[in-house]
JSON list of C-alpha atoms in Angstrom, two decimals:
[
{"chain": "A", "resi": 28, "resn": "MET", "atom": "CA", "xyz": [59.18, 67.56, 43.03]},
{"chain": "A", "resi": 29, "resn": "ASN", "atom": "CA", "xyz": [58.44, 67.68, 46.76]},
{"chain": "A", "resi": 30, "resn": "GLN", "atom": "CA", "xyz": [55.81, 66.80, 48.83]},
{"chain": "A", "resi": 31, "resn": "TRP", "atom": "CA", "xyz": [53.70, 69.70, 50.34]},
{"chain": "A", "resi": 32, "resn": "THR", "atom": "CA", "xyz": [53.21, 69.74, 54.22]},
{"chain": "A", "resi": 33, "resn": "ALA", "atom": "CA", "xyz": [51.45, 72.09, 56.35]},
{"chain": "A", "resi": 34, "resn": "ALA", "atom": "CA", "xyz": [54.43, 74.04, 57.29]},
{"chain": "A", "resi": 35, "resn": "ASP", "atom": "CA", "xyz": [54.62, 75.11, 53.49]},
{"chain": "A", "resi": 36, "resn": "ALA", "atom": "CA", "xyz": [51.52, 77.26, 54.06]},
{"chain": "A", "resi": 37, "resn": "SER", "atom": "CA", "xyz": [53.72, 80.28, 54.48]},
{"chain": "A", "resi": 38, "resn": "TRP", "atom": "CA", "xyz": [54.94, 80.61, 51.21]},
{"chain": "A", "resi": 39, "resn": "VAL", "atom": "CA", "xyz": [52.07, 78.48, 49.34]},
{"chain": "A", "resi": 40, "resn": "ALA", "atom": "CA", "xyz": [49.55, 81.07, 50.23]},
{"chain": "A", "resi": 41, "resn": "PRO", "atom": "CA", "xyz": [51.48, 84.13, 48.78]},
{"chain": "A", "resi": 42, "resn": "LEU", "atom": "CA", "xyz": [52.25, 81.88, 45.71]},
{"chain": "A", "resi": 43, "resn": "PHE", "atom": "CA", "xyz": [48.55, 81.18, 45.01]},
{"chain": "A", "resi": 44, "resn": "THR", "atom": "CA", "xyz": [47.76, 84.82, 45.79]},
{"chain": "A", "resi": 45, "resn": "ALA", "atom": "CA", "xyz": [50.21, 86.08, 43.17]},
{"chain": "A", "resi": 46, "resn": "SER", "atom": "CA", "xyz": [48.94, 83.76, 40.58]},
{"chain": "A", "resi": 47, "resn": "LEU", "atom": "CA", "xyz": [45.10, 84.38, 41.05]},
{"chain": "A", "resi": 48, "resn": "GLN", "atom": "CA", "xyz": [45.37, 88.28, 40.94]},
{"chain": "A", "resi": 49, "resn": "ASP", "atom": "CA", "xyz": [43.19, 88.06, 37.52]},
{"chain": "A", "resi": 50, "resn": "ASP", "atom": "CA", "xyz": [40.81, 85.23, 38.77]},
{"chain": "A", "resi": 51, "resn": "PRO", "atom": "CA", "xyz": [37.45, 86.42, 37.70]},
{"chain": "A", "resi": 52, "resn": "GLY", "atom": "CA", "xyz": [36.10, 84.75, 41.13]},
{"chain": "A", "resi": 53, "resn": "PHE", "atom": "CA", "xyz": [38.25, 87.06, 43.43]},
{"chain": "A", "resi": 54, "resn": "MET", "atom": "CA", "xyz": [37.77, 90.02, 41.14]},
{"chain": "A", "resi": 55, "resn": "TRP", "atom": "CA", "xyz": [33.71, 89.43, 41.36]},
{"chain": "A", "resi": 56, "resn": "MET", "atom": "CA", "xyz": [34.34, 89.07, 45.35]},
{"chain": "A", "resi": 57, "resn": "PHE", "atom": "CA", "xyz": [36.87, 91.81, 45.82]},
{"chain": "A", "resi": 58, "resn": "PRO", "atom": "CA", "xyz": [36.11, 94.58, 43.38]},
{"chain": "A", "resi": 59, "resn": "LEU", "atom": "CA", "xyz": [38.55, 97.05, 44.88]},
{"chain": "A", "resi": 60, "resn": "ALA", "atom": "CA", "xyz": [42.04, 96.22, 43.19]},
{"chain": "A", "resi": 61, "resn": "THR", "atom": "CA", "xyz": [44.11, 98.18, 45.67]},
{"chain": "A", "resi": 62, "resn": "GLU", "atom": "CA", "xyz": [42.66, 95.80, 48.43]},
{"chain": "A", "resi": 63, "resn": "ARG", "atom": "CA", "xyz": [42.20, 92.67, 46.64]},
{"chain": "A", "resi": 64, "resn": "PRO", "atom": "CA", "xyz": [45.95, 91.12, 47.09]},
{"chain": "A", "resi": 65, "resn": "ALA", "atom": "CA", "xyz": [45.46, 91.32, 51.02]},
{"chain": "A", "resi": 66, "resn": "GLN", "atom": "CA", "xyz": [42.16, 89.75, 50.61]},
{"chain": "A", "resi": 67, "resn": "VAL", "atom": "CA", "xyz": [42.87, 86.81, 48.49]},
{"chain": "A", "resi": 68, "resn": "ARG", "atom": "CA", "xyz": [45.80, 86.25, 50.49]},
{"chain": "A", "resi": 69, "resn": "TRP", "atom": "CA", "xyz": [43.90, 85.98, 53.53]},
{"chain": "A", "resi": 70, "resn": "VAL", "atom": "CA", "xyz": [41.19, 83.64, 51.73]},
{"chain": "A", "resi": 71, "resn": "GLN", "atom": "CA", "xyz": [44.07, 81.47, 50.63]},
{"chain": "A", "resi": 72, "resn": "GLY", "atom": "CA", "xyz": [45.68, 80.98, 54.02]},
{"chain": "A", "resi": 73, "resn": "PHE", "atom": "CA", "xyz": [42.14, 80.24, 55.42]},
{"chain": "A", "resi": 74, "resn": "LEU", "atom": "CA", "xyz": [41.47, 77.76, 52.92]},
{"chain": "A", "resi": 75, "resn": "ILE", "atom": "CA", "xyz": [44.72, 75.98, 53.40]},
{"chain": "A", "resi": 76, "resn": "ARG", "atom": "CA", "xyz": [44.19, 76.00, 57.00]},
{"chain": "A", "resi": 77, "resn": "ALA", "atom": "CA", "xyz": [40.69, 74.45, 56.76]},
{"chain": "A", "resi": 78, "resn": "LYS", "atom": "CA", "xyz": [41.82, 71.70, 54.52]},
{"chain": "A", "resi": 79, "resn": "ALA", "atom": "CA", "xyz": [45.41, 71.03, 55.79]},
{"chain": "A", "resi": 80, "resn": "LYS", "atom": "CA", "xyz": [44.49, 67.65, 57.08]},
{"chain": "A", "resi": 81, "resn": "LEU", "atom": "CA", "xyz": [43.09, 66.65, 54.13]},
{"chain": "A", "resi": 82, "resn": "LEU", "atom": "CA", "xyz": [45.21, 68.00, 51.09]},
{"chain": "A", "resi": 83, "resn": "ILE", "atom": "CA", "xyz": [47.88, 66.22, 49.39]},
{"chain": "A", "resi": 84, "resn": "GLY", "atom": "CA", "xyz": [50.42, 68.85, 47.90]},
{"chain": "A", "resi": 85, "resn": "ASP", "atom": "CA", "xyz": [53.13, 68.50, 45.27]},
{"chain": "A", "resi": 86, "resn": "CYS", "atom": "CA", "xyz": [55.67, 71.44, 45.05]},
{"chain": "A", "resi": 87, "resn": "ILE", "atom": "CA", "xyz": [58.43, 72.39, 42.46]},
{"chain": "A", "resi": 88, "resn": "GLU", "atom": "CA", "xyz": [60.80, 74.48, 44.72]},
{"chain": "A", "resi": 89, "resn": "ARG", "atom": "CA", "xyz": [58.88, 77.65, 45.76]},
{"chain": "A", "resi": 90, "resn": "GLN", "atom": "CA", "xyz": [57.77, 78.30, 42.13]},
{"chain": "A", "resi": 91, "resn": "ALA", "atom": "CA", "xyz": [54.75, 76.08, 41.73]},
{"chain": "A", "resi": 92, "resn": "ALA", "atom": "CA", "xyz": [52.49, 73.91, 43.78]},
{"chain": "A", "resi": 93, "resn": "ALA", "atom": "CA", "xyz": [49.39, 71.88, 43.27]},
{"chain": "A", "resi": 94, "resn": "LEU", "atom": "CA", "xyz": [46.92, 70.84, 46.02]},
{"chain": "A", "resi": 95, "resn": "TRP", "atom": "CA", "xyz": [44.76, 67.76, 45.65]},
{"chain": "A", "resi": 96, "resn": "LEU", "atom": "CA", "xyz": [41.87, 66.04, 47.60]},
{"chain": "A", "resi": 97, "resn": "PRO", "atom": "CA", "xyz": [42.32, 62.33, 47.46]},
{"chain": "A", "resi": 98, "resn": "PRO", "atom": "CA", "xyz": [39.22, 59.73, 46.78]},
{"chain": "A", "resi": 99, "resn": "GLY", "atom": "CA", "xyz": [37.14, 59.33, 49.86]},
{"chain": "A", "resi": 100, "resn": "THR", "atom": "CA", "xyz": [37.58, 62.96, 50.81]},
{"chain": "A", "resi": 101, "resn": "SER", "atom": "CA", "xyz": [35.09, 65.68, 50.42]},
{"chain": "A", "resi": 102, "resn": "PRO", "atom": "CA", "xyz": [36.00, 68.93, 49.02]},
{"chain": "A", "resi": 103, "resn": "ILE", "atom": "CA", "xyz": [33.18, 70.43, 51.20]},
{"chain": "A", "resi": 104, "resn": "VAL", "atom": "CA", "xyz": [34.88, 71.54, 54.23]},
{"chain": "A", "resi": 105, "resn": "PRO", "atom": "CA", "xyz": [32.16, 71.26, 57.25]},
{"chain": "A", "resi": 106, "resn": "LEU", "atom": "CA", "xyz": [31.53, 74.65, 58.84]},
{"chain": "A", "resi": 107, "resn": "TRP", "atom": "CA", "xyz": [32.96, 73.79, 62.28]},
{"chain": "A", "resi": 108, "resn": "THR", "atom": "CA", "xyz": [36.28, 73.25, 60.57]},
{"chain": "A", "resi": 109, "resn": "GLU", "atom": "CA", "xyz": [36.00, 76.54, 58.86]},
{"chain": "A", "resi": 110, "resn": "LEU", "atom": "CA", "xyz": [35.29, 78.18, 61.97]},
{"chain": "A", "resi": 111, "resn": "PHE", "atom": "CA", "xyz": [38.15, 76.55, 63.78]},
{"chain": "A", "resi": 112, "resn": "ALA", "atom": "CA", "xyz": [40.20, 77.63, 60.62]},
{"chain": "A", "resi": 113, "resn": "GLY", "atom": "CA", "xyz": [39.53, 81.39, 61.35]},
{"chain": "A", "resi": 114, "resn": "LEU", "atom": "CA", "xyz": [36.14, 82.09, 59.22]},
{"chain": "A", "resi": 115, "resn": "ALA", "atom": "CA", "xyz": [34.84, 84.46, 61.99]},
{"chain": "A", "resi": 116, "resn": "MET", "atom": "CA", "xyz": [37.75, 86.84, 61.10]},
{"chain": "A", "resi": 117, "resn": "ALA", "atom": "CA", "xyz": [36.47, 87.08, 57.46]},
{"chain": "A", "resi": 118, "resn": "PRO", "atom": "CA", "xyz": [34.50, 90.28, 57.85]},
{"chain": "A", "resi": 119, "resn": "PHE", "atom": "CA", "xyz": [37.47, 92.09, 59.38]},
{"chain": "A", "resi": 120, "resn": "ALA", "atom": "CA", "xyz": [40.17, 90.66, 56.68]},
{"chain": "A", "resi": 121, "resn": "CYS", "atom": "CA", "xyz": [37.74, 90.87, 53.56]},
{"chain": "A", "resi": 122, "resn": "GLY", "atom": "CA", "xyz": [35.02, 93.40, 54.43]},
{"chain": "A", "resi": 123, "resn": "TRP", "atom": "CA", "xyz": [31.34, 92.45, 54.82]},
{"chain": "A", "resi": 124, "resn": "GLU", "atom": "CA", "xyz": [30.52, 92.68, 51.14]},
{"chain": "A", "resi": 125, "resn": "GLY", "atom": "CA", "xyz": [33.49, 90.52, 50.35]},
{"chain": "A", "resi": 126, "resn": "THR", "atom": "CA", "xyz": [32.55, 88.00, 52.92]},
{"chain": "A", "resi": 127, "resn": "LEU", "atom": "CA", "xyz": [28.83, 87.70, 51.99]},
{"chain": "A", "resi": 128, "resn": "ARG", "atom": "CA", "xyz": [29.92, 87.22, 48.14]},
{"chain": "A", "resi": 129, "resn": "GLY", "atom": "CA", "xyz": [32.20, 84.69, 49.35]},
{"chain": "A", "resi": 130, "resn": "LEU", "atom": "CA", "xyz": [29.89, 82.80, 51.49]},
{"chain": "A", "resi": 131, "resn": "ARG", "atom": "CA", "xyz": [27.44, 82.71, 48.39]},
{"chain": "A", "resi": 132, "resn": "ALA", "atom": "CA", "xyz": [30.03, 81.52, 45.91]},
{"chain": "A", "resi": 133, "resn": "ASP", "atom": "CA", "xyz": [31.18, 78.77, 48.57]},
{"chain": "A", "resi": 134, "resn": "ALA", "atom": "CA", "xyz": [27.71, 77.47, 49.00]},
{"chain": "A", "resi": 135, "resn": "ALA", "atom": "CA", "xyz": [27.10, 77.61, 45.17]},
{"chain": "A", "resi": 136, "resn": "VAL", "atom": "CA", "xyz": [30.48, 75.44, 44.57]},
{"chain": "A", "resi": 137, "resn": "LYS", "atom": "CA", "xyz": [29.65, 72.99, 47.19]},
{"chain": "A", "resi": 138, "resn": "ILE", "atom": "CA", "xyz": [26.11, 72.45, 45.57]},
{"chain": "A", "resi": 139, "resn": "ARG", "atom": "CA", "xyz": [27.93, 71.92, 42.33]},
{"chain": "A", "resi": 140, "resn": "LEU", "atom": "CA", "xyz": [30.58, 69.55, 44.06]},
{"chain": "A", "resi": 141, "resn": "GLN", "atom": "CA", "xyz": [27.97, 67.56, 45.52]},
{"chain": "A", "resi": 142, "resn": "LYS", "atom": "CA", "xyz": [27.04, 66.17, 42.03]},
{"chain": "A", "resi": 143, "resn": "VAL", "atom": "CA", "xyz": [30.15, 64.08, 41.87]},
{"chain": "A", "resi": 144, "resn": "GLN", "atom": "CA", "xyz": [29.21, 60.70, 43.36]},
{"chain": "A", "resi": 145, "resn": "GLN", "atom": "CA", "xyz": [31.87, 58.59, 42.44]},
{"chain": "A", "resi": 146, "resn": "PRO", "atom": "CA", "xyz": [35.48, 57.91, 43.83]},
{"chain": "A", "resi": 147, "resn": "CYS", "atom": "CA", "xyz": [37.72, 60.54, 42.35]},
{"chain": "A", "resi": 148, "resn": "TRP", "atom": "CA", "xyz": [40.63, 62.76, 42.96]},
{"chain": "A", "resi": 149, "resn": "TYR", "atom": "CA", "xyz": [39.84, 66.72, 43.31]},
{"chain": "A", "resi": 150, "resn": "LEU", "atom": "CA", "xyz": [42.39, 69.26, 41.85]},
{"chain": "A", "resi": 151, "resn": "ASP", "atom": "CA", "xyz": [41.77, 72.08, 44.58]},
{"chain": "A", "resi": 152, "resn": "THR", "atom": "CA", "xyz": [44.27, 74.55, 43.52]},
{"chain": "A", "resi": 153, "resn": "LEU", "atom": "CA", "xyz": [47.20, 74.83, 40.82]},
{"chain": "A", "resi": 154, "resn": "GLY", "atom": "CA", "xyz": [49.40, 77.92, 40.82]},
{"chain": "A", "resi": 155, "resn": "VAL", "atom": "CA", "xyz": [52.40, 78.89, 39.03]},
{"chain": "A", "resi": 156, "resn": "SER", "atom": "CA", "xyz": [54.51, 82.14, 40.24]},
{"chain": "A", "resi": 157, "resn": "PRO", "atom": "CA", "xyz": [54.11, 84.84, 37.45]},
{"chain": "A", "resi": 158, "resn": "GLU", "atom": "CA", "xyz": [57.81, 84.90, 37.00]},
{"chain": "A", "resi": 159, "resn": "HIS", "atom": "CA", "xyz": [58.06, 81.26, 36.26]},
{"chain": "A", "resi": 160, "resn": "GLN", "atom": "CA", "xyz": [54.86, 80.80, 34.16]},
{"chain": "A", "resi": 161, "resn": "GLY", "atom": "CA", "xyz": [55.15, 79.26, 30.80]},
{"chain": "A", "resi": 162, "resn": "GLN", "atom": "CA", "xyz": [58.28, 77.01, 31.71]},
{"chain": "A", "resi": 163, "resn": "GLY", "atom": "CA", "xyz": [56.10, 73.77, 31.68]},
{"chain": "A", "resi": 164, "resn": "LEU", "atom": "CA", "xyz": [55.76, 73.54, 35.67]},
{"chain": "A", "resi": 165, "resn": "GLY", "atom": "CA", "xyz": [52.13, 73.40, 35.51]},
{"chain": "A", "resi": 166, "resn": "ARG", "atom": "CA", "xyz": [52.31, 70.54, 33.01]},
{"chain": "A", "resi": 167, "resn": "THR", "atom": "CA", "xyz": [54.92, 68.65, 35.49]},
{"chain": "A", "resi": 168, "resn": "LEU", "atom": "CA", "xyz": [52.35, 69.03, 38.37]},
{"chain": "A", "resi": 169, "resn": "LEU", "atom": "CA", "xyz": [49.60, 67.71, 36.41]},
{"chain": "A", "resi": 170, "resn": "ASP", "atom": "CA", "xyz": [51.49, 64.82, 35.00]},
{"chain": "A", "resi": 171, "resn": "HIS", "atom": "CA", "xyz": [52.36, 63.96, 38.51]},
{"chain": "A", "resi": 172, "resn": "GLY", "atom": "CA", "xyz": [48.84, 64.17, 39.33]},
{"chain": "A", "resi": 173, "resn": "PHE", "atom": "CA", "xyz": [47.82, 61.92, 36.65]},
{"chain": "A", "resi": 174, "resn": "ALA", "atom": "CA", "xyz": [49.97, 59.19, 37.48]},
{"chain": "A", "resi": 175, "resn": "ARG", "atom": "CA", "xyz": [48.99, 59.26, 41.10]},
{"chain": "A", "resi": 176, "resn": "ALA", "atom": "CA", "xyz": [45.33, 59.19, 40.03]},
{"chain": "A", "resi": 177, "resn": "GLY", "atom": "CA", "xyz": [45.71, 56.06, 37.78]},
{"chain": "A", "resi": 178, "resn": "ASP", "atom": "CA", "xyz": [42.27, 54.90, 36.67]},
{"chain": "A", "resi": 179, "resn": "LEU", "atom": "CA", "xyz": [40.20, 57.02, 38.61]},
{"chain": "A", "resi": 180, "resn": "PRO", "atom": "CA", "xyz": [38.96, 60.38, 37.40]},
{"chain": "A", "resi": 181, "resn": "ILE", "atom": "CA", "xyz": [40.25, 64.12, 38.43]},
{"chain": "A", "resi": 182, "resn": "PHE", "atom": "CA", "xyz": [37.71, 66.74, 38.96]},
{"chain": "A", "resi": 183, "resn": "LEU", "atom": "CA", "xyz": [38.31, 70.60, 39.05]},
{"chain": "A", "resi": 184, "resn": "TYR", "atom": "CA", "xyz": [36.33, 73.59, 39.11]},
{"chain": "A", "resi": 185, "resn": "THR", "atom": "CA", "xyz": [37.37, 76.88, 37.74]},
{"chain": "A", "resi": 186, "resn": "VAL", "atom": "CA", "xyz": [35.74, 80.45, 36.90]},
{"chain": "A", "resi": 187, "resn": "LYS", "atom": "CA", "xyz": [38.66, 81.56, 34.64]},
{"chain": "A", "resi": 188, "resn": "PRO", "atom": "CA", "xyz": [37.84, 81.32, 30.89]},
{"chain": "A", "resi": 189, "resn": "ASP", "atom": "CA", "xyz": [41.62, 80.87, 29.95]},
{"chain": "A", "resi": 190, "resn": "ASN", "atom": "CA", "xyz": [41.87, 77.84, 32.25]},
{"chain": "A", "resi": 191, "resn": "VAL", "atom": "CA", "xyz": [39.34, 76.06, 30.18]},
{"chain": "A", "resi": 192, "resn": "PRO", "atom": "CA", "xyz": [41.58, 75.41, 27.04]},
{"chain": "A", "resi": 193, "resn": "TYR", "atom": "CA", "xyz": [44.61, 75.11, 29.15]},
{"chain": "A", "resi": 194, "resn": "TYR", "atom": "CA", "xyz": [43.27, 71.90, 31.06]},
{"chain": "A", "resi": 195, "resn": "GLN", "atom": "CA", "xyz": [41.70, 70.64, 27.78]},
{"chain": "A", "resi": 196, "resn": "ARG", "atom": "CA", "xyz": [45.12, 70.29, 26.32]},
{"chain": "A", "resi": 197, "resn": "PHE", "atom": "CA", "xyz": [45.78, 67.85, 28.94]},
{"chain": "A", "resi": 198, "resn": "GLY", "atom": "CA", "xyz": [42.59, 65.66, 28.45]},
{"chain": "A", "resi": 199, "resn": "PHE", "atom": "CA", "xyz": [40.16, 67.31, 30.70]},
{"chain": "A", "resi": 200, "resn": "GLU", "atom": "CA", "xyz": [36.56, 67.62, 29.41]},
{"chain": "A", "resi": 201, "resn": "VAL", "atom": "CA", "xyz": [33.74, 70.26, 30.54]},
{"chain": "A", "resi": 202, "resn": "ILE", "atom": "CA", "xyz": [31.10, 68.39, 32.01]},
{"chain": "A", "resi": 203, "resn": "ASP", "atom": "CA", "xyz": [29.04, 71.43, 33.54]},
{"chain": "A", "resi": 204, "resn": "ASP", "atom": "CA", "xyz": [29.33, 75.26, 32.21]},
{"chain": "A", "resi": 205, "resn": "ALA", "atom": "CA", "xyz": [26.15, 76.34, 33.98]},
{"chain": "A", "resi": 206, "resn": "PRO", "atom": "CA", "xyz": [26.49, 79.99, 35.63]},
{"chain": "A", "resi": 207, "resn": "LEU", "atom": "CA", "xyz": [27.53, 79.39, 39.37]},
{"chain": "A", "resi": 208, "resn": "LEU", "atom": "CA", "xyz": [25.60, 82.71, 40.61]},
{"chain": "A", "resi": 209, "resn": "GLN", "atom": "CA", "xyz": [23.20, 85.02, 39.02]},
{"chain": "A", "resi": 210, "resn": "GLY", "atom": "CA", "xyz": [25.32, 88.11, 38.35]},
{"chain": "A", "resi": 211, "resn": "GLY", "atom": "CA", "xyz": [28.64, 86.30, 38.99]},
{"chain": "A", "resi": 212, "resn": "PRO", "atom": "CA", "xyz": [31.46, 85.06, 36.76]},
{"chain": "A", "resi": 213, "resn": "PRO", "atom": "CA", "xyz": [30.90, 81.96, 34.64]},
{"chain": "A", "resi": 214, "resn": "ALA", "atom": "CA", "xyz": [31.99, 78.59, 35.98]},
{"chain": "A", "resi": 215, "resn": "TRP", "atom": "CA", "xyz": [32.89, 75.42, 34.67]},
{"chain": "A", "resi": 216, "resn": "THR", "atom": "CA", "xyz": [33.31, 71.77, 36.13]},
{"chain": "A", "resi": 217, "resn": "MET", "atom": "CA", "xyz": [36.10, 69.68, 34.27]},
{"chain": "A", "resi": 218, "resn": "CYS", "atom": "CA", "xyz": [36.88, 65.94, 34.54]},
{"chain": "A", "resi": 219, "resn": "TRP", "atom": "CA", "xyz": [40.04, 64.16, 33.49]},
{"chain": "A", "resi": 220, "resn": "GLN", "atom": "CA", "xyz": [39.76, 60.46, 32.73]},
{"chain": "A", "resi": 221, "resn": "LYS", "atom": "CA", "xyz": [42.41, 57.94, 31.75]},
{"chain": "A", "resi": 222, "resn": "ARG", "atom": "CA", "xyz": [42.07, 56.76, 28.19]},
{"chain": "A", "resi": 223, "resn": "ARG", "atom": "CA", "xyz": [41.94, 53.14, 28.07]},
{"chain": "A", "resi": 224, "resn": "ASN", "atom": "CA", "xyz": [43.40, 51.01, 25.22]},
{"chain": "A", "resi": 225, "resn": "MET", "atom": "CA", "xyz": [40.49, 49.98, 22.58]},
{"chain": "A", "resi": 226, "resn": "ALA", "atom": "CA", "xyz": [41.46, 46.57, 23.23]},
{"chain": "A", "resi": 227, "resn": "GLN", "atom": "CA", "xyz": [40.68, 46.88, 26.94]},
{"chain": "A", "resi": 228, "resn": "ILE", "atom": "CA", "xyz": [37.39, 48.40, 26.12]},
{"chain": "A", "resi": 229, "resn": "SER", "atom": "CA", "xyz": [36.16, 45.45, 23.81]},
{"chain": "A", "resi": 230, "resn": "ASN", "atom": "CA", "xyz": [37.46, 42.45, 22.33]},
{"chain": "A", "resi": 231, "resn": "ASP", "atom": "CA", "xyz": [35.49, 42.90, 19.08]},
{"chain": "A", "resi": 232, "resn": "PRO", "atom": "CA", "xyz": [37.17, 44.41, 15.91]},
{"chain": "A", "resi": 233, "resn": "VAL", "atom": "CA", "xyz": [36.46, 48.05, 15.47]},
{"chain": "A", "resi": 234, "resn": "PRO", "atom": "CA", "xyz": [35.09, 48.53, 12.03]},
{"chain": "A", "resi": 235, "resn": "LEU", "atom": "CA", "xyz": [37.12, 50.96, 9.85]},
{"chain": "A", "resi": 236, "resn": "THR", "atom": "CA", "xyz": [34.16, 52.52, 8.31]},
{"chain": "A", "resi": 237, "resn": "PRO", "atom": "CA", "xyz": [30.92, 53.35, 9.51]},
{"chain": "A", "resi": 238, "resn": "THR", "atom": "CA", "xyz": [28.12, 50.96, 8.70]},
{"chain": "A", "resi": 239, "resn": "PHE", "atom": "CA", "xyz": [24.63, 51.67, 8.02]},
{"chain": "A", "resi": 240, "resn": "ALA", "atom": "CA", "xyz": [21.31, 49.51, 8.07]},
{"chain": "A", "resi": 241, "resn": "SER", "atom": "CA", "xyz": [20.28, 48.43, 4.51]},
{"chain": "A", "resi": 242, "resn": "ARG", "atom": "CA", "xyz": [16.52, 49.72, 3.47]},
{"chain": "A", "resi": 243, "resn": "PRO", "atom": "CA", "xyz": [14.49, 46.55, 3.21]},
{"chain": "A", "resi": 244, "resn": "GLU", "atom": "CA", "xyz": [13.37, 45.92, -0.35]},
{"chain": "A", "resi": 245, "resn": "LYS", "atom": "CA", "xyz": [9.73, 46.37, -0.86]},
{"chain": "A", "resi": 246, "resn": "PRO", "atom": "CA", "xyz": [8.09, 43.12, -2.00]},
{"chain": "A", "resi": 247, "resn": "GLU", "atom": "CA", "xyz": [6.91, 42.90, -5.33]},
{"chain": "A", "resi": 248, "resn": "THR", "atom": "CA", "xyz": [3.14, 41.93, -5.00]},
{"chain": "A", "resi": 249, "resn": "ASN", "atom": "CA", "xyz": [0.02, 42.20, -6.84]},
{"chain": "A", "resi": 250, "resn": "ARG", "atom": "CA", "xyz": [2.04, 42.69, -10.02]},
{"chain": "A", "resi": 251, "resn": "ASP", "atom": "CA", "xyz": [1.65, 41.20, -13.30]},
{"chain": "A", "resi": 252, "resn": "PRO", "atom": "CA", "xyz": [4.53, 38.93, -14.23]},
{"chain": "A", "resi": 253, "resn": "THR", "atom": "CA", "xyz": [4.57, 39.70, -17.84]},
{"chain": "A", "resi": 254, "resn": "PHE", "atom": "CA", "xyz": [4.65, 43.51, -16.77]},
{"chain": "A", "resi": 255, "resn": "LEU", "atom": "CA", "xyz": [7.85, 42.87, -14.56]},
{"chain": "A", "resi": 256, "resn": "HIS", "atom": "CA", "xyz": [9.45, 40.61, -17.45]},
{"chain": "A", "resi": 257, "resn": "ASN", "atom": "CA", "xyz": [9.01, 43.50, -19.88]},
{"chain": "A", "resi": 258, "resn": "LEU", "atom": "CA", "xyz": [10.29, 46.01, -17.62]},
{"chain": "A", "resi": 259, "resn": "ARG", "atom": "CA", "xyz": [13.30, 44.18, -16.99]},
{"chain": "A", "resi": 260, "resn": "MET", "atom": "CA", "xyz": [13.90, 43.85, -20.58]},
{"chain": "A", "resi": 261, "resn": "ILE", "atom": "CA", "xyz": [13.54, 47.45, -21.09]},
{"chain": "A", "resi": 262, "resn": "ARG", "atom": "CA", "xyz": [16.16, 48.26, -18.49]},
{"chain": "A", "resi": 263, "resn": "ARG", "atom": "CA", "xyz": [18.87, 45.99, -19.97]},
{"chain": "A", "resi": 264, "resn": "LYS", "atom": "CA", "xyz": [18.27, 47.54, -23.56]},
{"chain": "A", "resi": 265, "resn": "PRO", "atom": "CA", "xyz": [21.08, 49.75, -24.39]},
{"chain": "A", "resi": 266, "resn": "ALA", "atom": "CA", "xyz": [20.61, 53.30, -24.66]},
{"chain": "A", "resi": 267, "resn": "PHE", "atom": "CA", "xyz": [20.50, 54.66, -28.48]},
{"chain": "A", "resi": 268, "resn": "HIS", "atom": "CA", "xyz": [23.47, 57.27, -29.11]},
{"chain": "A", "resi": 269, "resn": "SER", "atom": "CA", "xyz": [23.47, 59.18, -32.46]},
{"chain": "A", "resi": 270, "resn": "THR", "atom": "CA", "xyz": [26.83, 59.55, -34.16]},
{"chain": "A", "resi": 271, "resn": "THR", "atom": "CA", "xyz": [25.59, 62.46, -36.33]},
{"chain": "A", "resi": 272, "resn": "PRO", "atom": "CA", "xyz": [27.28, 65.45, -35.29]},
{"chain": "A", "resi": 273, "resn": "PRO", "atom": "CA", "xyz": [24.95, 68.25, -34.35]},
{"chain": "A", "resi": 274, "resn": "GLU", "atom": "CA", "xyz": [24.43, 70.93, -37.02]}
]
């Protein structure tokens, strides 16, 4: 496990590009499959440049990488930072249609992420090269992030349906599944929170079976005592059972 630095951007961006070719968000932004790899690569490089001073990254050789935003760092990059990172070149690299769709999606993501008002970690991007997928590298990166986060929650955002059950395996829960944009791909905001020991949550013993409130008995009022006595005697009288076999 190595710590990511800005110097690693030259190979991290292509790594993410290779792992995000089937991402529904980029497929919606860049419909032409022949032009998509170059467009996604430019976007990934731009995002890394824009967030380079904020990100904490973990790398496994050049096979997998995860980029994190620490607590107190907003995932919403200011416009002037994006301009300095090369936003003005987006129409030339991605075309006008792709740029406009990207700006719409970026604005919608910012609105969604503003709902998180608590100290937390944010998993910005996690990618594994296609030839090394299925070897547990993603899990290794996540476990390292969990250990670093401690008791703080971790949030992430994804538009890929396959990512939802994948992250749920590691304890992430969906907290928002509203569509991001009208006509755009579905989107999910997920959160991981360290499970505390039950003894830390409460000192009270946990009931092994659920308890239910008993229904209060109706007071026996305005009834003849003699009637109640006879009724009890009838209930105590054993039922008559015939020993004669049926014909």
